mmCIF file of C-alpha atoms in Angstrom:
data_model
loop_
_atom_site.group_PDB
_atom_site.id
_atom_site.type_symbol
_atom_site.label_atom_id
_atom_site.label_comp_id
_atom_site.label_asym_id
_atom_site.label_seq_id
_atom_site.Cartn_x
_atom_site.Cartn_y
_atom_site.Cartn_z
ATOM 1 C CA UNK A 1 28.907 1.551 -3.038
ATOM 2 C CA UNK A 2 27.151 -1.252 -1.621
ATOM 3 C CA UNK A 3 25.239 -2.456 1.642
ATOM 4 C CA UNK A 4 25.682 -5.480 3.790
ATOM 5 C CA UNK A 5 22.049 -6.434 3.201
ATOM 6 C CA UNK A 6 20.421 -8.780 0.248
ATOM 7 C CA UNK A 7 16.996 -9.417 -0.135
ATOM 8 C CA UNK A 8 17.313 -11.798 -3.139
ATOM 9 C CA UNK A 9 19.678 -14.354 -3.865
ATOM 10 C CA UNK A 10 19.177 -18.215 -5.221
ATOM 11 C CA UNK A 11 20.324 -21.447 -4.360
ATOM 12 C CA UNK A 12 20.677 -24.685 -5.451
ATOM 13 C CA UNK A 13 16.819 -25.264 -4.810
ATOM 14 C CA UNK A 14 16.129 -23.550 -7.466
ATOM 15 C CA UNK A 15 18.520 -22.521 -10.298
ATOM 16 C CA UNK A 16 21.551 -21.068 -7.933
ATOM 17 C CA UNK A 17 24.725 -23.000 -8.562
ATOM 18 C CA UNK A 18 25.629 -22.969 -4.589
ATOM 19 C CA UNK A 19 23.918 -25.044 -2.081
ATOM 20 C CA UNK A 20 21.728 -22.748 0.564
ATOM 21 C CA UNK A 21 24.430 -23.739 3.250
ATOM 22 C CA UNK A 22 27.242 -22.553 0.896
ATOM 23 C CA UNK A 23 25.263 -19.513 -0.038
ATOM 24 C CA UNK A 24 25.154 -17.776 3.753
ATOM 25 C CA UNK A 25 29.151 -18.813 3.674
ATOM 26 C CA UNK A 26 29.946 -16.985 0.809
ATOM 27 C CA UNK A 27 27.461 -13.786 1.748
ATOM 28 C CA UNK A 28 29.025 -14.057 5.267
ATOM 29 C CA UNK A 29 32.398 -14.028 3.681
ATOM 30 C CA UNK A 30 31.090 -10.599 1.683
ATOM 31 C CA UNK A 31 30.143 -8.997 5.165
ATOM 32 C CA UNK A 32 26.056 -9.466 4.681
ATOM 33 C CA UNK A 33 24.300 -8.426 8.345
ATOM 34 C CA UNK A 34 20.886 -9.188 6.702
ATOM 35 C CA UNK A 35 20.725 -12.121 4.115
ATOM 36 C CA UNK A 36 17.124 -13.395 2.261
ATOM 37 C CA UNK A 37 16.981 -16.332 0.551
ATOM 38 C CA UNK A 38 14.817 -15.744 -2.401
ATOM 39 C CA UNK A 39 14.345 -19.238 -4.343
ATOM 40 C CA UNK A 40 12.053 -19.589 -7.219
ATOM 41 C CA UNK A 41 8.414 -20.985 -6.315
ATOM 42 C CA UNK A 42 10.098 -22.570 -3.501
ATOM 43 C CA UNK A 43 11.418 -22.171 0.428
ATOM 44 C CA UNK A 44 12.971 -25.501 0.664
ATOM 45 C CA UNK A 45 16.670 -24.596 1.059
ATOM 46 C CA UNK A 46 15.112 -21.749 3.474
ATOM 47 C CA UNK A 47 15.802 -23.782 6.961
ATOM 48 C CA UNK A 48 19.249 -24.611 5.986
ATOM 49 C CA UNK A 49 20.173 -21.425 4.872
ATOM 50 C CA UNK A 50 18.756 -19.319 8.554
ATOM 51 C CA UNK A 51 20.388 -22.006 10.677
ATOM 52 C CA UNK A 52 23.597 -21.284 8.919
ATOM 53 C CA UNK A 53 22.673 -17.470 9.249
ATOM 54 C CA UNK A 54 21.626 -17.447 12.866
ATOM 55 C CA UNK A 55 25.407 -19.814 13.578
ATOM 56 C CA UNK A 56 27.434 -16.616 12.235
ATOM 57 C CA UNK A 57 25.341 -14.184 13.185
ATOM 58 C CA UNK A 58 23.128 -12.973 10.260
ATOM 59 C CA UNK A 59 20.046 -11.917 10.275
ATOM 60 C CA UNK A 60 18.073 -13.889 7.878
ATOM 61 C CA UNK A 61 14.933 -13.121 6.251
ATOM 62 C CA UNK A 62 13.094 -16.061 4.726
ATOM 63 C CA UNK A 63 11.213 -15.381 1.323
ATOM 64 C CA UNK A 64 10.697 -16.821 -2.085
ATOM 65 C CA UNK A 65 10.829 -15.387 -5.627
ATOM 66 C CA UNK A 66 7.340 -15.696 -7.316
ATOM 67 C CA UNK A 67 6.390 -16.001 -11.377
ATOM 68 C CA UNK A 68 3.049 -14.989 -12.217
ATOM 69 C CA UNK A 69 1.981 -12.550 -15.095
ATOM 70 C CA UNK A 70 0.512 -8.955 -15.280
ATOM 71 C CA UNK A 71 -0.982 -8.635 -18.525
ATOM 72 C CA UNK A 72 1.874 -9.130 -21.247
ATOM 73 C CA UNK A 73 4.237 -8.628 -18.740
ATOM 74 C CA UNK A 74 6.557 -11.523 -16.883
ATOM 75 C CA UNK A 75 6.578 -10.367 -13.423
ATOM 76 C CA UNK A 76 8.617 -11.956 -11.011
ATOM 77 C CA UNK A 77 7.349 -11.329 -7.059
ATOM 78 C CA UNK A 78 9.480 -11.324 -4.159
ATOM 79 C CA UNK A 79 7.769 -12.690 -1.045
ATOM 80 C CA UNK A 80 9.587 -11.271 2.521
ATOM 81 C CA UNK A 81 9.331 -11.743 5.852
ATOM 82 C CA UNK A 82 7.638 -15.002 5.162
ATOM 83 C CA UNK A 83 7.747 -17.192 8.361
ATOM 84 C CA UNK A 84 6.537 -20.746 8.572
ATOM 85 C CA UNK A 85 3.283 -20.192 5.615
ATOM 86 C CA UNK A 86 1.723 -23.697 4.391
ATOM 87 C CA UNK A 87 3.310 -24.238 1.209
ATOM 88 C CA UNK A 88 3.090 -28.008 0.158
ATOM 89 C CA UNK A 89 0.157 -27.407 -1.884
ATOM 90 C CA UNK A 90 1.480 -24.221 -3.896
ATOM 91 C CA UNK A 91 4.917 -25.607 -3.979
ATOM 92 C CA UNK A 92 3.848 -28.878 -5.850
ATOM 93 C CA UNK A 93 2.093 -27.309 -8.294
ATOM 94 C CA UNK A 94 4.525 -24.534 -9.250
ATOM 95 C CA UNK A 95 6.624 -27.980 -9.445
ATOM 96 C CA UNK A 96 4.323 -29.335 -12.075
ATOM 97 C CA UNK A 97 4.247 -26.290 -14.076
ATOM 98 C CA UNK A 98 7.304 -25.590 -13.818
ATOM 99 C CA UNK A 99 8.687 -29.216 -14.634
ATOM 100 C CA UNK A 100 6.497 -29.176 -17.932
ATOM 101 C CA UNK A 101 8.100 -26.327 -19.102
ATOM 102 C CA UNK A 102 11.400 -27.592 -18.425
ATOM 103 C CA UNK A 103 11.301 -30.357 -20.703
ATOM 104 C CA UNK A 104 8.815 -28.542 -23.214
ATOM 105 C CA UNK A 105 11.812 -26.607 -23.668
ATOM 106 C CA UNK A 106 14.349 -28.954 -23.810
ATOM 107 C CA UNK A 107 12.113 -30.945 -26.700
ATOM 108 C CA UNK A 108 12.188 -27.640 -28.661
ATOM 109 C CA UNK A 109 15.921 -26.932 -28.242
ATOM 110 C CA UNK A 110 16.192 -30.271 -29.644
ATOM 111 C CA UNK A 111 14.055 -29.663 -32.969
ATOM 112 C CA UNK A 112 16.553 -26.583 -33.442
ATOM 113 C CA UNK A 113 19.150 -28.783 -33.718
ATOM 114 C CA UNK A 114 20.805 -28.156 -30.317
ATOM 115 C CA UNK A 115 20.280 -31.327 -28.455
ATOM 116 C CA UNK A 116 20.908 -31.859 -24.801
ATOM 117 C CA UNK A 117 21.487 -35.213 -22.706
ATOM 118 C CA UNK A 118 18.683 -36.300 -20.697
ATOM 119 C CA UNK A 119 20.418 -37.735 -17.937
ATOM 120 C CA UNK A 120 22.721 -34.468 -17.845
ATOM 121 C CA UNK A 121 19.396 -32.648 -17.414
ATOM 122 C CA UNK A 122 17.781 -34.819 -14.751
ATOM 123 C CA UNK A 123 20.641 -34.504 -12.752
ATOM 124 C CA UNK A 124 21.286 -30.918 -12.953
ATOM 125 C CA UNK A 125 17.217 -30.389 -11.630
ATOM 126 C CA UNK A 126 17.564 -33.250 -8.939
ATOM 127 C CA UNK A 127 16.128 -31.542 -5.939
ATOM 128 C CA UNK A 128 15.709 -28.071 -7.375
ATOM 129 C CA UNK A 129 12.889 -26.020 -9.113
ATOM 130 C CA UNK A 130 13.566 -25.979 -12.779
ATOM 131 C CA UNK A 131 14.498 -23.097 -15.166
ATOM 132 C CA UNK A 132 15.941 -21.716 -17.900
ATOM 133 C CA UNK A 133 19.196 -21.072 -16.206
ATOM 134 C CA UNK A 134 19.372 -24.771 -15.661
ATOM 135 C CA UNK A 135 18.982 -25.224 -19.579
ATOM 136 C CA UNK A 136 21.403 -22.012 -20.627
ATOM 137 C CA UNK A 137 24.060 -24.037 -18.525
ATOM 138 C CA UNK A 138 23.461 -27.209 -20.543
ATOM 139 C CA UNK A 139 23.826 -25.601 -23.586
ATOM 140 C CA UNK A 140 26.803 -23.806 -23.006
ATOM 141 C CA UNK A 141 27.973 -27.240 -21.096
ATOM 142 C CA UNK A 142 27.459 -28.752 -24.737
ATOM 143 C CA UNK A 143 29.369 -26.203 -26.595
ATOM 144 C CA UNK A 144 25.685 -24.752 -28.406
ATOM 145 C CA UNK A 145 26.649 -21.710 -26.814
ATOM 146 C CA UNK A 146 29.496 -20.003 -25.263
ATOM 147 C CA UNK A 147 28.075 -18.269 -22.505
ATOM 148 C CA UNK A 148 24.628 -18.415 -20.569
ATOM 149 C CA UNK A 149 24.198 -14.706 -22.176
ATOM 150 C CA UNK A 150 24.293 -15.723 -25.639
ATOM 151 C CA UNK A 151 21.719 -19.286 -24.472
ATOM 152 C CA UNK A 152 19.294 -16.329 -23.706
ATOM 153 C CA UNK A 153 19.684 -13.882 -26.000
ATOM 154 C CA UNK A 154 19.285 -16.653 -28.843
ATOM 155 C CA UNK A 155 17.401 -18.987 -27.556
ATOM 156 C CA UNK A 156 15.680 -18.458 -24.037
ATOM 157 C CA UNK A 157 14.344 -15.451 -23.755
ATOM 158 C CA UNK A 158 10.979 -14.479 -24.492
ATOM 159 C CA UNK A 159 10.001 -14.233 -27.941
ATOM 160 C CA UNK A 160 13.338 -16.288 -28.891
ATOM 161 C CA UNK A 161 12.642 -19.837 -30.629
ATOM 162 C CA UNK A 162 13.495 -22.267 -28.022
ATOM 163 C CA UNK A 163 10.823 -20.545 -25.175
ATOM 164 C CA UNK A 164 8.108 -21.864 -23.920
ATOM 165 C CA UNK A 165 5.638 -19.629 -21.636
ATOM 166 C CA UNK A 166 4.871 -20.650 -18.123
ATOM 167 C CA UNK A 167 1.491 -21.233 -16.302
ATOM 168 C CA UNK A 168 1.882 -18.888 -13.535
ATOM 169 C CA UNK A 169 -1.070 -16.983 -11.605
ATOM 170 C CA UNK A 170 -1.813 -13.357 -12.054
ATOM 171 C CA UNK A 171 0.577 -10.743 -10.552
ATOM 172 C CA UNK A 172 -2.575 -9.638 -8.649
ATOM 173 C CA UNK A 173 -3.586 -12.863 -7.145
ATOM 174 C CA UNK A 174 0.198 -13.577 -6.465
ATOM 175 C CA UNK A 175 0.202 -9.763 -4.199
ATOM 176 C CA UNK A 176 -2.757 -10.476 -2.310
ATOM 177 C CA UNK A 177 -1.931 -14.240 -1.356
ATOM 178 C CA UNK A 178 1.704 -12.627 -0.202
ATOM 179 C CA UNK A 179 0.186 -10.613 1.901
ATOM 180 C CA UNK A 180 -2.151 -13.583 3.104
ATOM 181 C CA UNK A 181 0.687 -15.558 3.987
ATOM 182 C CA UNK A 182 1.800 -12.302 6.536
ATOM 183 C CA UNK A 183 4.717 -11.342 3.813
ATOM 184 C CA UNK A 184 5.378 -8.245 1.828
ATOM 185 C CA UNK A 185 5.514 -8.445 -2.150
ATOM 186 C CA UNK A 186 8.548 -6.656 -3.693
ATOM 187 C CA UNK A 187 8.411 -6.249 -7.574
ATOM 188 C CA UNK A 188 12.010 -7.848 -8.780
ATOM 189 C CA UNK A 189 14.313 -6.652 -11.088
ATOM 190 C CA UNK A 190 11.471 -4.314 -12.488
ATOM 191 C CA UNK A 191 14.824 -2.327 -14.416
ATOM 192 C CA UNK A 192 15.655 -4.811 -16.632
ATOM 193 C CA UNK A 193 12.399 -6.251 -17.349
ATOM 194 C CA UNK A 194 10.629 -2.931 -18.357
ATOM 195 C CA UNK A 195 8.091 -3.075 -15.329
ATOM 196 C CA UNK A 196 7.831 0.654 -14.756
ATOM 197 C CA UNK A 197 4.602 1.984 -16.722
ATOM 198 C CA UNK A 198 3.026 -0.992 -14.970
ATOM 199 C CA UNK A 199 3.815 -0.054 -11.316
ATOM 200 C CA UNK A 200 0.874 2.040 -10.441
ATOM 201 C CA UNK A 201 -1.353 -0.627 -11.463
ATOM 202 C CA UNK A 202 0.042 -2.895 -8.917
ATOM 203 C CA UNK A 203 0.653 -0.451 -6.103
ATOM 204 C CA UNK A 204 -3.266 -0.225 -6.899
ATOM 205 C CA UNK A 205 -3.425 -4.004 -6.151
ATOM 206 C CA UNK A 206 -1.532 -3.704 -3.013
ATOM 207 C CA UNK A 207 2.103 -4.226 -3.607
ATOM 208 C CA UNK A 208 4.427 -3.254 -1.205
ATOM 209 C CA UNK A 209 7.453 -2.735 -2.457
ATOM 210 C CA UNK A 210 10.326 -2.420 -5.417
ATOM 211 C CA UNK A 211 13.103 -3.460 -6.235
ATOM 212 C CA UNK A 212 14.914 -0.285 -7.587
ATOM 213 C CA UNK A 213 17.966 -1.319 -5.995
ATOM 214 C CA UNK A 214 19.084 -4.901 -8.195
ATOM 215 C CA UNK A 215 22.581 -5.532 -8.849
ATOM 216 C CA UNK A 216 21.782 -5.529 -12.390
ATOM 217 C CA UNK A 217 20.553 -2.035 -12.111
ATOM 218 C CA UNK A 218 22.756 0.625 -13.429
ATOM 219 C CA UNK A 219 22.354 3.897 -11.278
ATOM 220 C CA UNK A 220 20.380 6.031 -12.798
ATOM 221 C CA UNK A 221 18.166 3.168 -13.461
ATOM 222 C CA UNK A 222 18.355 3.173 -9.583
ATOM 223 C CA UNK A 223 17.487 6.559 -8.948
ATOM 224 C CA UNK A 224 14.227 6.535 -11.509
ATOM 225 C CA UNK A 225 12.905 3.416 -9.577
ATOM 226 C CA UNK A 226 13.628 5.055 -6.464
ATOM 227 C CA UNK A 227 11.938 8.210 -7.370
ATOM 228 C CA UNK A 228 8.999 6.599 -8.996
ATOM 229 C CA UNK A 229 7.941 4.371 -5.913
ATOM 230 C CA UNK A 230 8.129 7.269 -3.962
ATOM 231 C CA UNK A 231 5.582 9.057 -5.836
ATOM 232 C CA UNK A 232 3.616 5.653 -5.773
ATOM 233 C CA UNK A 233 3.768 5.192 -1.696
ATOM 234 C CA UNK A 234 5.713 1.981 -2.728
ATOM 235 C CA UNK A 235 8.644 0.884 -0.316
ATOM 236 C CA UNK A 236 11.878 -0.236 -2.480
ATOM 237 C CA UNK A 237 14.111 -3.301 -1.901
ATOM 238 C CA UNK A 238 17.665 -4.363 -2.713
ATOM 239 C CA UNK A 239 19.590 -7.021 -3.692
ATOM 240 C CA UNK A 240 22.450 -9.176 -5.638
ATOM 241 C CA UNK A 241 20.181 -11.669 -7.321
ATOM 242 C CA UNK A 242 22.819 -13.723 -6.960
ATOM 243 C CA UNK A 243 22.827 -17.527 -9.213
ATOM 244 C CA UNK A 244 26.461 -17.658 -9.733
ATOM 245 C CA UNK A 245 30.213 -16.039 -9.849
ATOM 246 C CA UNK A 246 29.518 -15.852 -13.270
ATOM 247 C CA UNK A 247 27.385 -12.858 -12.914
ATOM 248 C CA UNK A 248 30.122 -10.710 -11.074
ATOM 249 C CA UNK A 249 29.045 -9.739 -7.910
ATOM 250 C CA UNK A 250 28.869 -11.925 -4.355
ATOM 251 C CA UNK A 251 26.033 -12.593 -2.527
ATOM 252 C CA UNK A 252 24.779 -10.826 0.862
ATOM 253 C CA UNK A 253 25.381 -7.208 -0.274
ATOM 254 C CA UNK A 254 23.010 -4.704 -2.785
ATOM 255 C CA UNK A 255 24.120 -1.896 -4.879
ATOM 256 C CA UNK A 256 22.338 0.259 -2.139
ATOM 257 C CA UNK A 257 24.365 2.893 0.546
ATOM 258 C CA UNK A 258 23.725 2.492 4.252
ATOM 259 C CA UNK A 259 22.128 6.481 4.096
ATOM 260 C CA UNK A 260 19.707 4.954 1.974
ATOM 261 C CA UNK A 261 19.192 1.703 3.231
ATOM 262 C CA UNK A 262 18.496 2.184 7.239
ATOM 263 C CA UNK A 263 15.322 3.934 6.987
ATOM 264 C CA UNK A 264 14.414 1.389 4.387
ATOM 265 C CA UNK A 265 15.211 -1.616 6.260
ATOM 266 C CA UNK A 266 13.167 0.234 9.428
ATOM 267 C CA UNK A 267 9.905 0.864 6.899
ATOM 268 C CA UNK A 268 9.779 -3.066 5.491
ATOM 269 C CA UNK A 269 10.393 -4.040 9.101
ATOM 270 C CA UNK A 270 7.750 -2.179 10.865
ATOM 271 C CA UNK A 271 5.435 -3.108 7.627
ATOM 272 C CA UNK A 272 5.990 -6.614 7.871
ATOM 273 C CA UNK A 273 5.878 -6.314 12.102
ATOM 274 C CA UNK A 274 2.298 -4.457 11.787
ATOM 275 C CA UNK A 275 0.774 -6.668 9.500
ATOM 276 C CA UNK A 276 1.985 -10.080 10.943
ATOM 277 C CA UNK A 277 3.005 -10.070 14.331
ATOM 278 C CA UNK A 278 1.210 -9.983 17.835
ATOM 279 C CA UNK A 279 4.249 -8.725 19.684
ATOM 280 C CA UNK A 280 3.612 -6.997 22.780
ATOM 281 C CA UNK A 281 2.585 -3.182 21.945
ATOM 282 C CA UNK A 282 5.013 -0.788 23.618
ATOM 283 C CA UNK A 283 3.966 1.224 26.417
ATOM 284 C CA UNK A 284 4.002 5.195 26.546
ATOM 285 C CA UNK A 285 2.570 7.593 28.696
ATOM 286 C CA UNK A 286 -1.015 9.410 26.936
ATOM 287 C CA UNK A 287 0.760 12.581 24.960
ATOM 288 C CA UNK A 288 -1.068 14.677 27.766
ATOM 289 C CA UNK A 289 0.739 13.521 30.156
ATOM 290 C CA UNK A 290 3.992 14.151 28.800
ATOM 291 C CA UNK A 291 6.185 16.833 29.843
ATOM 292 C CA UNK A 292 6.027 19.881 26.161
ATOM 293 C CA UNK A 293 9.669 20.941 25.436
ATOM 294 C CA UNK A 294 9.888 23.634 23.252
ATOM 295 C CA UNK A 295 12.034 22.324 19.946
ATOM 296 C CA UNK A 296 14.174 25.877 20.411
ATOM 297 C CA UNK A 297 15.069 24.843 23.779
ATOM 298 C CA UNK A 298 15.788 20.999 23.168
ATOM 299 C CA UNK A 299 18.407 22.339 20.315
ATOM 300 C CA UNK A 300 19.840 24.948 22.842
ATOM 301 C CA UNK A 301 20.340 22.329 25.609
ATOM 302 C CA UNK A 302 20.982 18.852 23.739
ATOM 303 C CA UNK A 303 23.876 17.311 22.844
ATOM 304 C CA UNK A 304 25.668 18.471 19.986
ATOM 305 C CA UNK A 305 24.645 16.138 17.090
ATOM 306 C CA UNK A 306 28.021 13.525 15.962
ATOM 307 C CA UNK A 307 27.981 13.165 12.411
ATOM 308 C CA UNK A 308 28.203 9.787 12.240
ATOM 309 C CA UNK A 309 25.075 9.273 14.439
ATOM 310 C CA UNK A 310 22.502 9.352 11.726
ATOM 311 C CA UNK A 311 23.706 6.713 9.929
ATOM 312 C CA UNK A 312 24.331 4.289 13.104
ATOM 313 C CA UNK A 313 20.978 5.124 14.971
ATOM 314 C CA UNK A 314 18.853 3.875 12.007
ATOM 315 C CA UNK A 315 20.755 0.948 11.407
ATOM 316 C CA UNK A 316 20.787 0.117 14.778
ATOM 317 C CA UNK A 317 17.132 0.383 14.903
ATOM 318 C CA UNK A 318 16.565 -1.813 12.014
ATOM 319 C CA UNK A 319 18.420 -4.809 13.717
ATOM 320 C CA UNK A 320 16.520 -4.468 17.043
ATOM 321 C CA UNK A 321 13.272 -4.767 15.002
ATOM 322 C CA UNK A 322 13.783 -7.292 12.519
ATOM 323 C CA UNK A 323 15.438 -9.267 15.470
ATOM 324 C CA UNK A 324 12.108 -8.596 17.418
ATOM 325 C CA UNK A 325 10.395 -9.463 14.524
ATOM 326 C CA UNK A 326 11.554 -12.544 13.621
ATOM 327 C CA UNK A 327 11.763 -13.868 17.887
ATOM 328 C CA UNK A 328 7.512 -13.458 17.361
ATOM 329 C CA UNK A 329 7.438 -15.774 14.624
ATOM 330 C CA UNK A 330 6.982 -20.131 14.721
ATOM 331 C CA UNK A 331 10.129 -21.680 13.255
ATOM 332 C CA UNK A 332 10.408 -22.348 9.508
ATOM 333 C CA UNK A 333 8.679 -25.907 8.803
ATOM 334 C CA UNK A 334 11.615 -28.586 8.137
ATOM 335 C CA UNK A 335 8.397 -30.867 6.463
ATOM 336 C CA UNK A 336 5.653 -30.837 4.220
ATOM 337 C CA UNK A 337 2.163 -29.488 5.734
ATOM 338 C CA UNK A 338 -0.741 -29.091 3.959
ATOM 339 C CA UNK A 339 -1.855 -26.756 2.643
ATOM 340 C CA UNK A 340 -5.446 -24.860 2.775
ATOM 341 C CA UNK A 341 -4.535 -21.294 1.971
ATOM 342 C CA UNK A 342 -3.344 -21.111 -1.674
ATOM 343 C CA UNK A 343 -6.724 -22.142 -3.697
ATOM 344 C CA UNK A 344 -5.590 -19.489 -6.201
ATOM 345 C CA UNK A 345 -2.774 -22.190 -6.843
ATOM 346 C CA UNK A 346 -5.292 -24.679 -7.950
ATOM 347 C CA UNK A 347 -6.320 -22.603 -10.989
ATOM 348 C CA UNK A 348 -2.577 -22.925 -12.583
#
């Protein structure tokens, strides 16, 4: 069972395979209410993406995926609910970084005997923020590999011969400038990349939420994550983590049910609303002043409960907030700006 809501997905602006215009089609086409666009180090394609959103009525969420590093551990940060932060200066540096990797990798495919054509490669990061899914599709482009599985398995992934290790700031420092930008900080994919004993350290740090619910997530996996963050006082997220068909499964949904989801979506919401926002407070009348009705005579009197209604008043909720929400927030920038809030960047 899935949801029509996906708080991670890529793009061409970083190492997605559709452009962030195509990308709201296709999750539009797969029913998505609530879409995020979740690019690596990056919210270029993010304009694009929520004016094709708002045109066919989606609620988008604006965010970026973040690499930094918790110890030995490769932790990759969602940023949500990110509207209009000053980026230029963190954006050009992750660049750099992330561009000297790129071809530090590419130099050591080569010594292993698996060359790759430069101009292929320059062509295939025009625009975008490099990775290693960029390089897995060269190799399998030039028959080294058959599938971008095997390119990782043999050669990409950590501890395999042809990676290289990223500059990337602390997980820490990563959580704590999310939250200065007026986001929340979602742990991705923690499942498959053995995050778990590490969680309580960074709900110590100030994370907000996790992931449990990633498409690459089997279900029990699911449930553990679930049941763990609870203990922690951590929200949890979902999403596709959608690069490509290749991986199976569309973009704008999350292996998550609606029973689950609502009072999620309400929780990151009214987290994200508290922490960021100036809306108008709503008005109430002091609790002394309101009328006391005894809870045995409110269930003698009211209406008998419909079934269904649980699961449509919380979703319905959800979209009245997030829409409030995001009408309190300055448009995304369509231009550079610079940048004085990121000096944790300049360390990298």
């Amino acid at each position: 069972m899935s949801a029509p809501i996906d708080l991670h997905a890529h793009s061409t602006c970083s190492d997605g395979v559709l452009d962030p215009v195509e990308l709201v089609r296709q999750a539009a086409s797969a029913g998505a209410e609530v879409f995020a666009l979740t690019d690596h180090d990056t919210m270029r394609g993010c304009a694009l993406a929520q004016a094709e959103a708002e045109a066919r009525g989606i609620r988008f969420v604006p965010g970026m995926e973040i690499s930094t590093r918790h110890g030995d551990h490769d932790v990759h940060l969602l940023a949500l609910f990110l509207r209009a932060p000053d980026l230029s200066a963190f954006e050009a540096q992750r660049a750099e970084a992330r561009h000297t990797r790129f071809w530090a990798m590419a130099e050591r495919l080569a010594e292993l005997g698996l060359p790759l054509e430069r101009a292929a490669l320059e062509a295939a990061i025009a625009g975008a923020s490099p990775g290693r899914p960029h390089l897995a599709r060269a190799l399998v482009a030039a028959g080294h590999v058959a599938d971008d599985h095997e390119a990782f398995a043999r050669f990409l992934g950590r501890g395999r011969p042809g990676h290289v290790a990223q500059r990337v700031p602390t997980t820490v420092d990563a959580i704590a400038q999310v939250r200065a930008w007026g986001g929340v900080s979602s742990v991705a994919h923690p499942g498959l990349d053995g995050l778990g004993p590490i969680l309580s350290e960074l709900a110590a740090a100030g994370l907000d939420a996790v992931e449990a619910y990633h498409g690459g997530h089997a279900p029990d996996q699911a449930a553990a994550l679930a049941a763990q963050s609870a203990e922690l006082g951590l929200l949890v997220s979902g999403g596709s983590d959608f690069h490509g068909p290749a991986q199976g499964r569309p973009p704008g949904r999350s292996p998550l049910s609606p029973d689950a989801w609502d009072p999620l979506l309400v929780r990151l919401v009214e987290r994200a609303r508290g922490e960021r926002t100036a809306a108008p407070a709503r008005t109430r009348p002091p609790r002394s002043s309101m009328p006391v009705v005894p809870l045995r005579r409110r269930l003698a009197h009211g209406r008998p409960r419909d079934p269904g209604r649980r699961d449509r008043r919380p979703r319905a909720r959800a979209q009245r907030l997030l829409e409030a929400t995001l009408q309190h927030q300055p448009a995304l920038p369509t231009g550079p700006a610079h940048c004085g809030c990121c000096s944790w960047a300049s360390a990298l």
